[in-house]
């Protein structure tokens, strides 16, 4: 699985877009980029994944650079409810390696 | 919306005892997983299971651990002789099948406390 690096923490004002970066320079050609989040002690929650193209769903948008060495998760109009630890991971999905992630704090 | 369920939500056991953690994956999923998270630490992969056999396991998943899918719905994790360091949240996950794309859906977890 690809090794990923993320900032330890980020703040975002409520109602603004949160942009969470991830570096995955060792990702191989067939590995997808997955994003998950963990709210408090709950189970990780799947957010979005992508291979090469940008992706959007009801939760977020994923922007992957053309060289696939990094990506950005965009949470539009962040609310207090999305305060969580966000994990970026790469792989084929059989055994995700979760790093420490980014602790996103949405501030009122 | 279908979801992964886990029982019990909290299990307290004495060191050396056997515990079985239970999971009901999403019904049409084919791949099943166990992860654990020691308090304040990262989520760690334990094992993946497909077609009634283990497909991958980590170094954490030693001989004290076993998994089973005893019927068409349950997926269990057994720890034969628990140690204090087994205290953690244990998460079950499942995923369907799509070529090279296996987004996993996690259950709410079982908090295991070994005393």
Tab-separated table of N, CA, C and O in Angstrom, chain A residues 30 32 34 36 38 40-46 49 87 91-100, chain B residues 31 33 35 37 42-43 45 48 55-56 89 91 98-108 111:
chain	number	residue	atom	x	y	z
A	30	UNK	N	-2.112	1.311	-10.253
A	30	UNK	CA	-3.444	0.721	-10.097
A	30	UNK	C	-4.062	0.952	-8.728
A	30	UNK	O	-5.160	0.473	-8.471
A	32	UNK	N	-5.920	2.861	-5.853
A	32	UNK	CA	-6.857	3.941	-5.658
A	32	UNK	C	-6.442	4.779	-4.444
A	32	UNK	O	-5.741	4.295	-3.546
A	34	UNK	N	-8.107	6.512	-1.244
A	34	UNK	CA	-9.332	6.463	-0.444
A	34	UNK	C	-9.245	7.504	0.672
A	34	UNK	O	-8.188	7.745	1.235
A	36	UNK	N	-11.191	8.429	4.360
A	36	UNK	CA	-12.101	8.034	5.423
A	36	UNK	C	-12.056	9.096	6.510
A	36	UNK	O	-11.127	9.898	6.565
A	38	UNK	N	-12.992	9.593	10.932
A	38	UNK	CA	-13.389	8.962	12.173
A	38	UNK	C	-13.812	10.056	13.134
A	38	UNK	O	-13.010	10.911	13.522
A	40	UNK	N	-14.827	11.045	16.638
A	40	UNK	CA	-14.601	10.563	18.014
A	40	UNK	C	-14.176	9.102	17.979
A	40	UNK	O	-13.229	8.758	17.304
A	41	UNK	N	-14.822	8.206	18.653
A	41	UNK	CA	-14.390	6.801	18.714
A	41	UNK	C	-15.243	5.902	17.833
A	41	UNK	O	-15.210	4.691	17.985
A	42	UNK	N	-15.969	6.506	16.904
A	42	UNK	CA	-16.809	5.700	16.031
A	42	UNK	C	-15.948	4.962	15.010
A	42	UNK	O	-14.754	5.244	14.856
A	43	UNK	N	-16.548	4.028	14.296
A	43	UNK	CA	-15.843	3.341	13.235
A	43	UNK	C	-15.512	4.291	12.101
A	43	UNK	O	-16.263	5.232	11.833
A	44	UNK	N	-14.386	4.082	11.427
A	44	UNK	CA	-14.067	4.931	10.268
A	44	UNK	C	-15.204	4.905	9.258
A	44	UNK	O	-15.842	3.872	9.038
A	45	UNK	N	-15.442	6.062	8.671
A	45	UNK	CA	-16.525	6.214	7.710
A	45	UNK	C	-15.944	6.493	6.339
A	45	UNK	O	-15.147	7.430	6.177
A	46	UNK	N	-16.339	5.702	5.370
A	46	UNK	CA	-15.882	5.910	3.999
A	46	UNK	C	-16.421	7.238	3.483
A	46	UNK	O	-17.588	7.583	3.677
A	49	UNK	N	-13.394	7.847	-2.992
A	49	UNK	CA	-12.153	7.311	-3.518
A	49	UNK	C	-12.037	7.665	-4.994
A	49	UNK	O	-13.033	8.010	-5.643
A	87	UNK	N	-8.543	10.491	7.234
A	87	UNK	CA	-7.468	9.602	6.797
A	87	UNK	C	-7.453	9.489	5.282
A	87	UNK	O	-8.486	9.267	4.653
A	91	UNK	N	-4.299	2.167	-1.949
A	91	UNK	CA	-4.157	0.722	-2.015
A	91	UNK	C	-5.206	0.091	-2.895
A	91	UNK	O	-5.975	0.761	-3.583
A	92	UNK	N	-5.176	-1.207	-2.844
A	92	UNK	CA	-6.160	-1.982	-3.590
A	92	UNK	C	-7.370	-2.293	-2.727
A	92	UNK	O	-8.324	-2.900	-3.185
A	93	UNK	N	-7.312	-1.920	-1.477
A	93	UNK	CA	-8.488	-2.035	-0.629
A	93	UNK	C	-8.557	-3.266	0.212
A	93	UNK	O	-9.506	-3.450	0.949
A	94	UNK	N	-7.564	-4.140	0.126
A	94	UNK	CA	-7.673	-5.354	0.910
A	94	UNK	C	-7.292	-5.137	2.369
A	94	UNK	O	-7.820	-5.775	3.247
A	95	UNK	N	-6.347	-4.289	2.617
A	95	UNK	CA	-5.990	-4.000	4.012
A	95	UNK	C	-5.505	-2.572	4.090
A	95	UNK	O	-4.380	-2.262	3.777
A	96	UNK	N	-6.392	-1.698	4.476
A	96	UNK	CA	-6.017	-0.305	4.544
A	96	UNK	C	-5.029	-0.052	5.658
A	96	UNK	O	-5.159	-0.590	6.755
A	97	UNK	N	-4.037	0.771	5.346
A	97	UNK	CA	-3.099	1.230	6.358
A	97	UNK	C	-3.511	2.645	6.719
A	97	UNK	O	-3.466	3.544	5.876
A	98	UNK	N	-3.968	2.825	7.923
A	98	UNK	CA	-4.389	4.140	8.382
A	98	UNK	C	-3.250	4.785	9.141
A	98	UNK	O	-2.768	4.241	10.125
A	99	UNK	N	-2.825	5.963	8.655
A	99	UNK	CA	-1.835	6.730	9.394
A	99	UNK	C	-2.522	7.509	10.494
A	99	UNK	O	-3.675	7.240	10.839
A	100	UNK	N	-1.817	8.480	11.062
A	100	UNK	CA	-2.430	9.300	12.120
A	100	UNK	C	-3.509	10.251	11.605
A	100	UNK	O	-4.317	10.740	12.383
B	31	UNK	N	-16.189	-9.393	1.080
B	31	UNK	CA	-14.914	-9.283	1.773
B	31	UNK	C	-15.178	-8.773	3.184
B	31	UNK	O	-15.965	-7.852	3.384
B	33	UNK	N	-13.384	-7.871	7.186
B	33	UNK	CA	-12.142	-7.417	7.798
B	33	UNK	C	-12.330	-7.180	9.292
B	33	UNK	O	-13.421	-6.860	9.748
B	35	UNK	N	-10.237	-4.799	12.247
B	35	UNK	CA	-9.226	-3.820	12.607
B	35	UNK	C	-9.317	-3.609	14.107
B	35	UNK	O	-10.339	-3.892	14.728
B	37	UNK	N	-8.147	-0.622	17.323
B	37	UNK	CA	-7.606	0.701	17.635
B	37	UNK	C	-7.409	0.783	19.142
B	37	UNK	O	-8.397	0.852	19.897
B	42	UNK	N	-3.480	4.628	16.275
B	42	UNK	CA	-4.007	4.477	14.924
B	42	UNK	C	-4.905	3.257	14.797
B	42	UNK	O	-4.839	2.335	15.600
B	43	UNK	N	-5.716	3.264	13.771
B	43	UNK	CA	-6.501	2.091	13.409
B	43	UNK	C	-5.547	1.108	12.722
B	43	UNK	O	-4.866	1.461	11.762
B	45	UNK	N	-4.863	-2.702	10.916
B	45	UNK	CA	-5.434	-3.858	10.222
B	45	UNK	C	-5.057	-5.147	10.944
B	45	UNK	O	-3.918	-5.328	11.364
B	48	UNK	N	-8.074	-9.942	6.797
B	48	UNK	CA	-9.132	-9.889	5.785
B	48	UNK	C	-9.550	-11.317	5.441
B	48	UNK	O	-8.752	-12.254	5.547
B	55	UNK	N	-7.495	-14.049	3.643
B	55	UNK	CA	-6.748	-13.643	2.458
B	55	UNK	C	-5.489	-12.867	2.819
B	55	UNK	O	-4.505	-12.918	2.090
B	56	UNK	N	-5.523	-12.181	3.950
B	56	UNK	CA	-4.350	-11.446	4.389
B	56	UNK	C	-4.437	-11.228	5.892
B	56	UNK	O	-5.536	-11.115	6.436
B	89	UNK	N	-10.508	-0.913	20.852
B	89	UNK	CA	-11.741	-0.971	20.056
B	89	UNK	C	-11.469	-1.909	18.880
B	89	UNK	O	-10.432	-1.799	18.226
B	91	UNK	N	-12.932	-3.083	15.282
B	91	UNK	CA	-13.870	-2.710	14.233
B	91	UNK	C	-13.924	-3.811	13.181
B	91	UNK	O	-12.897	-4.294	12.710
B	98	UNK	N	-15.797	-4.777	-6.695
B	98	UNK	CA	-15.727	-4.009	-7.936
B	98	UNK	C	-14.256	-4.025	-8.277
B	98	UNK	O	-13.423	-3.830	-7.392
B	99	UNK	N	-13.909	-4.268	-9.513
B	99	UNK	CA	-12.507	-4.466	-9.869
B	99	UNK	C	-11.651	-3.315	-9.363
B	99	UNK	O	-11.921	-2.157	-9.634
B	100	UNK	N	-10.633	-3.620	-8.581
B	100	UNK	CA	-9.674	-2.645	-8.054
B	100	UNK	C	-10.306	-1.543	-7.230
B	100	UNK	O	-9.760	-0.458	-7.133
B	101	UNK	N	-11.452	-1.791	-6.655
B	101	UNK	CA	-12.103	-0.744	-5.862
B	101	UNK	C	-12.879	-1.404	-4.741
B	101	UNK	O	-13.872	-2.072	-4.987
B	102	UNK	N	-12.394	-1.259	-3.547
B	102	UNK	CA	-12.992	-2.005	-2.437
B	102	UNK	C	-13.281	-1.087	-1.271
B	102	UNK	O	-12.744	-1.284	-0.186
B	103	UNK	N	-14.131	-0.097	-1.451
B	103	UNK	CA	-14.408	0.772	-0.309
B	103	UNK	C	-15.030	-0.050	0.815
B	103	UNK	O	-15.961	-0.820	0.597
B	104	UNK	N	-14.484	0.129	1.994
B	104	UNK	CA	-14.893	-0.667	3.145
B	104	UNK	C	-15.846	0.137	4.018
B	104	UNK	O	-15.674	1.335	4.212
B	105	UNK	N	-16.825	-0.558	4.550
B	105	UNK	CA	-17.803	0.042	5.447
B	105	UNK	C	-17.616	-0.581	6.825
B	105	UNK	O	-17.636	-1.808	6.976
B	106	UNK	N	-17.418	0.291	7.791
B	106	UNK	CA	-17.053	-0.138	9.136
B	106	UNK	C	-18.264	-0.168	10.064
B	106	UNK	O	-19.185	0.643	9.937
B	107	UNK	N	-18.210	-1.087	11.011
B	107	UNK	CA	-19.198	-1.116	12.071
B	107	UNK	C	-18.842	-0.132	13.175
B	107	UNK	O	-17.790	0.513	13.128
B	108	UNK	N	-19.694	-0.041	14.190
B	108	UNK	CA	-19.480	0.924	15.267
B	108	UNK	C	-18.408	0.505	16.266
B	108	UNK	O	-17.971	1.318	17.079
B	111	UNK	N	-15.823	-2.300	22.168
B	111	UNK	CA	-14.735	-1.909	23.083
B	111	UNK	C	-14.421	-3.095	23.974
B	111	UNK	O	-15.276	-3.529	24.758
